[in-house]
C-alpha positions as a Markdown table, in Angstrom:
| # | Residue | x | y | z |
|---|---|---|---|---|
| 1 | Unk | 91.8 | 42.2 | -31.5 |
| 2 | Unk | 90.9 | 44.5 | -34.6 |
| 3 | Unk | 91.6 | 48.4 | -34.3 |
| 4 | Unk | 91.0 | 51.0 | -36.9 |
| 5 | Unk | 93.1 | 54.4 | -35.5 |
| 6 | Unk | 91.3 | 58.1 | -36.3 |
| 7 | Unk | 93.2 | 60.0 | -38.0 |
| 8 | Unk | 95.1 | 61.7 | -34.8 |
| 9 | Unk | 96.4 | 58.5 | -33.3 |
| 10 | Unk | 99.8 | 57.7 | -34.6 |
| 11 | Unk | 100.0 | 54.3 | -36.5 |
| 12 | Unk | 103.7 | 54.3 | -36.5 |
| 13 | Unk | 104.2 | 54.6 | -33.0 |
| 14 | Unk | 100.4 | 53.4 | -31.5 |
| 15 | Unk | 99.6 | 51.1 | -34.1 |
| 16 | Unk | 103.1 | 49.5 | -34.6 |
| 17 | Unk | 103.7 | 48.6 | -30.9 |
| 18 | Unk | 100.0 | 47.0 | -30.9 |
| 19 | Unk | 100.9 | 44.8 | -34.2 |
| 20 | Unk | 103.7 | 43.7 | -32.0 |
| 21 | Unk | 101.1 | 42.3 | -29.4 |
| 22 | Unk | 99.4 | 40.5 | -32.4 |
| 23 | Unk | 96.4 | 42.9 | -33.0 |
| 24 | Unk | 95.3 | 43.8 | -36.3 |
| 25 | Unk | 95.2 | 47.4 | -37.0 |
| 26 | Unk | 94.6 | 49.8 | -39.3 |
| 27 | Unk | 95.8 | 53.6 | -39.6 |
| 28 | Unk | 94.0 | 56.2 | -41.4 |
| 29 | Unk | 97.2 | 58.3 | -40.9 |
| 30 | Unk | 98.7 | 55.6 | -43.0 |
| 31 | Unk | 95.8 | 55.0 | -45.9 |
| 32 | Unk | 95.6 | 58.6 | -47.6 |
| 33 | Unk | 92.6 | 57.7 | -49.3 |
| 34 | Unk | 91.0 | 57.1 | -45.6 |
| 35 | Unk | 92.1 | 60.3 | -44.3 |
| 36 | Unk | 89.7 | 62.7 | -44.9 |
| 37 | Unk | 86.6 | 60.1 | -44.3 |
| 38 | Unk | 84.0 | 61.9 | -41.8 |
| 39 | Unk | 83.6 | 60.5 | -38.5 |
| 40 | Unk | 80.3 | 59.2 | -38.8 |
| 41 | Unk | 81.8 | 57.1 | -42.3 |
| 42 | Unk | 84.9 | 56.3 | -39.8 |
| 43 | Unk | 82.8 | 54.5 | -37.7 |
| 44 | Unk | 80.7 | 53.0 | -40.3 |
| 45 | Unk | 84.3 | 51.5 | -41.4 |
| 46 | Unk | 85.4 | 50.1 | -38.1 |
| 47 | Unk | 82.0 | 48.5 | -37.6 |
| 48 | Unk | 82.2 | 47.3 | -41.5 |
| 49 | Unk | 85.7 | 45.6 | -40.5 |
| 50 | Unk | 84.5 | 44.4 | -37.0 |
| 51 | Unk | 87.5 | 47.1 | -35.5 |
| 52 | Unk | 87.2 | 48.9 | -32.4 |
| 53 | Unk | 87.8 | 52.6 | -33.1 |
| 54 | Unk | 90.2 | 54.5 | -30.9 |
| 55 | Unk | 89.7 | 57.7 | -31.4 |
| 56 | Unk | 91.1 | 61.2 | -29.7 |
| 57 | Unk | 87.7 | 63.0 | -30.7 |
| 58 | Unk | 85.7 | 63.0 | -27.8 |
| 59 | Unk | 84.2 | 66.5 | -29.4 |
| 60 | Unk | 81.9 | 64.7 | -32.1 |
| 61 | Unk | 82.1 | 60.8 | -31.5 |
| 62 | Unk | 79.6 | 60.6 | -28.3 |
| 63 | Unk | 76.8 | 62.5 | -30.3 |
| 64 | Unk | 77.5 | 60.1 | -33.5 |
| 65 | Unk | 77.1 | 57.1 | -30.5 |
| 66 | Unk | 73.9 | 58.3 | -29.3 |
| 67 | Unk | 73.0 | 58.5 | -32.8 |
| 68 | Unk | 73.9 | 55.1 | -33.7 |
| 69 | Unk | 72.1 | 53.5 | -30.3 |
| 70 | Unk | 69.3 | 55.8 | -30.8 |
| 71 | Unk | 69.2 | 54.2 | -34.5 |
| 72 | Unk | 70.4 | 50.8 | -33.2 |
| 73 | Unk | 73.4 | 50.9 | -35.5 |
| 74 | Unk | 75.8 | 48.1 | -34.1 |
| 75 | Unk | 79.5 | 49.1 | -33.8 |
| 76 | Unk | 82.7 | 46.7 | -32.3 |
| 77 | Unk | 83.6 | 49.1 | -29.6 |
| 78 | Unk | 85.0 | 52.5 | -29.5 |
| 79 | Unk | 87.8 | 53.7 | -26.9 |
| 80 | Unk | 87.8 | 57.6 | -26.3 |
| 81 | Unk | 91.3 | 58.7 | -25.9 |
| 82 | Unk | 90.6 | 61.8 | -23.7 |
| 83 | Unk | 92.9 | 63.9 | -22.3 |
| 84 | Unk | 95.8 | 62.6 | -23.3 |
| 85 | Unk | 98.2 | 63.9 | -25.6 |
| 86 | Unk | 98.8 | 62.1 | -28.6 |
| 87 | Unk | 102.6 | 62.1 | -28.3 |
| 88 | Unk | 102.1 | 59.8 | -24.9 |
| 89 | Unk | 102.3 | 56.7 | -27.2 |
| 90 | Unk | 103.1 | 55.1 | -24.4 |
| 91 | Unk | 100.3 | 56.6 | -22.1 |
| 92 | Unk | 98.0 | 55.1 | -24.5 |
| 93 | Unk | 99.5 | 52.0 | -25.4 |
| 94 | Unk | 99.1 | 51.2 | -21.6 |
| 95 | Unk | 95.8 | 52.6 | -21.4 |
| 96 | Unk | 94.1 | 50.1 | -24.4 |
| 97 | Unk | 96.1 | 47.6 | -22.5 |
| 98 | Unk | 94.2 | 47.6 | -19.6 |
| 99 | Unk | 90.8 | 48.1 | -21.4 |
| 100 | Unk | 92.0 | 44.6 | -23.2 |
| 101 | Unk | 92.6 | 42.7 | -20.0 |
| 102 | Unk | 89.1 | 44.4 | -18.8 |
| 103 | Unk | 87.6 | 43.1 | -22.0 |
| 104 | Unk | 89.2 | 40.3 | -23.6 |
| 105 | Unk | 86.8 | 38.9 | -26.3 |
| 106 | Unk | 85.6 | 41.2 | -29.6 |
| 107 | Unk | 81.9 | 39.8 | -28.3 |
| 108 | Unk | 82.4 | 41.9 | -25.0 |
| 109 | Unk | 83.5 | 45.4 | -27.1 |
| 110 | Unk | 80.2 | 45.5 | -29.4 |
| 111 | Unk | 78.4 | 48.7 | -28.5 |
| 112 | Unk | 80.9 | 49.2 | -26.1 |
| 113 | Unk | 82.3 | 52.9 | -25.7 |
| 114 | Unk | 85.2 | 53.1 | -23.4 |
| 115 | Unk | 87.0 | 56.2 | -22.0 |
| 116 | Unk | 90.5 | 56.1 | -21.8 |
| 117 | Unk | 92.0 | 58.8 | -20.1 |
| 118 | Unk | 95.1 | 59.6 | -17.8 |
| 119 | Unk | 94.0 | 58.3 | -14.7 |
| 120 | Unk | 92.8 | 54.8 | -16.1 |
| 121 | Unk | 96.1 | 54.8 | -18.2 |
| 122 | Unk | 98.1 | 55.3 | -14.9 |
| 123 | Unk | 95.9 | 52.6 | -12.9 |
């Protein structure tokens, strides 16, 4: 699968452990020049690159999704990390784990906006 990680979600530790699984990912903690897109151009990004954007910013990104539908904008899936701190890399590994196994395919994540938070992580 193909991840793009907001800025608040830690490629070294998140991203790294799901490169180990064999997903491509990238980090705008890691691109400086990516760092200080807005979140509307972050998803225009992920959607570019056919990534699913995880994303701690459950302030702003369900507006910009209502947008998007309501403009029928196409995205590859977004999973709201909410709740969770983003030191629990492990929390959250587990948590996009289970959305995975839930949804398997890329086809199954466009326009798909999933919640991750502690109690789906600990299912």
């Amino acid at each position: 699968m193909r991840f793009l990680l907001d800025a608040h979600l830690s490629g070294p530790n998140v991203g790294r452990r799901l490169e180990e699984d064999g997903h491509d990912v990238r980090a705008l903690d890691q691109e400086v020049a990516l760092e200080r897109l807005g979140d509307d151009r972050v998803l225009a990004l992920a959607a570019e690159e056919e990534r699913i954007l995880l994303t701690q910013d459950v302030h702003d990104f369900p507006a910009i999704l209502r947008e998007w539908a309501g403009a029928q904008r196409s995205h590859a899936g977004v999973i709201l990390v909410y709740g969770i701190d983003h030191s629990e890399f492990e929390l959250i590994i587990r948590g996009i784990l289970r959305w995975l196994e839930l949804y398997p395919e890329p086809e199954s994540w466009i326009d798909l906006a999933a919640v991750l938070d502690r109690d789906f992580a600990s299912g």
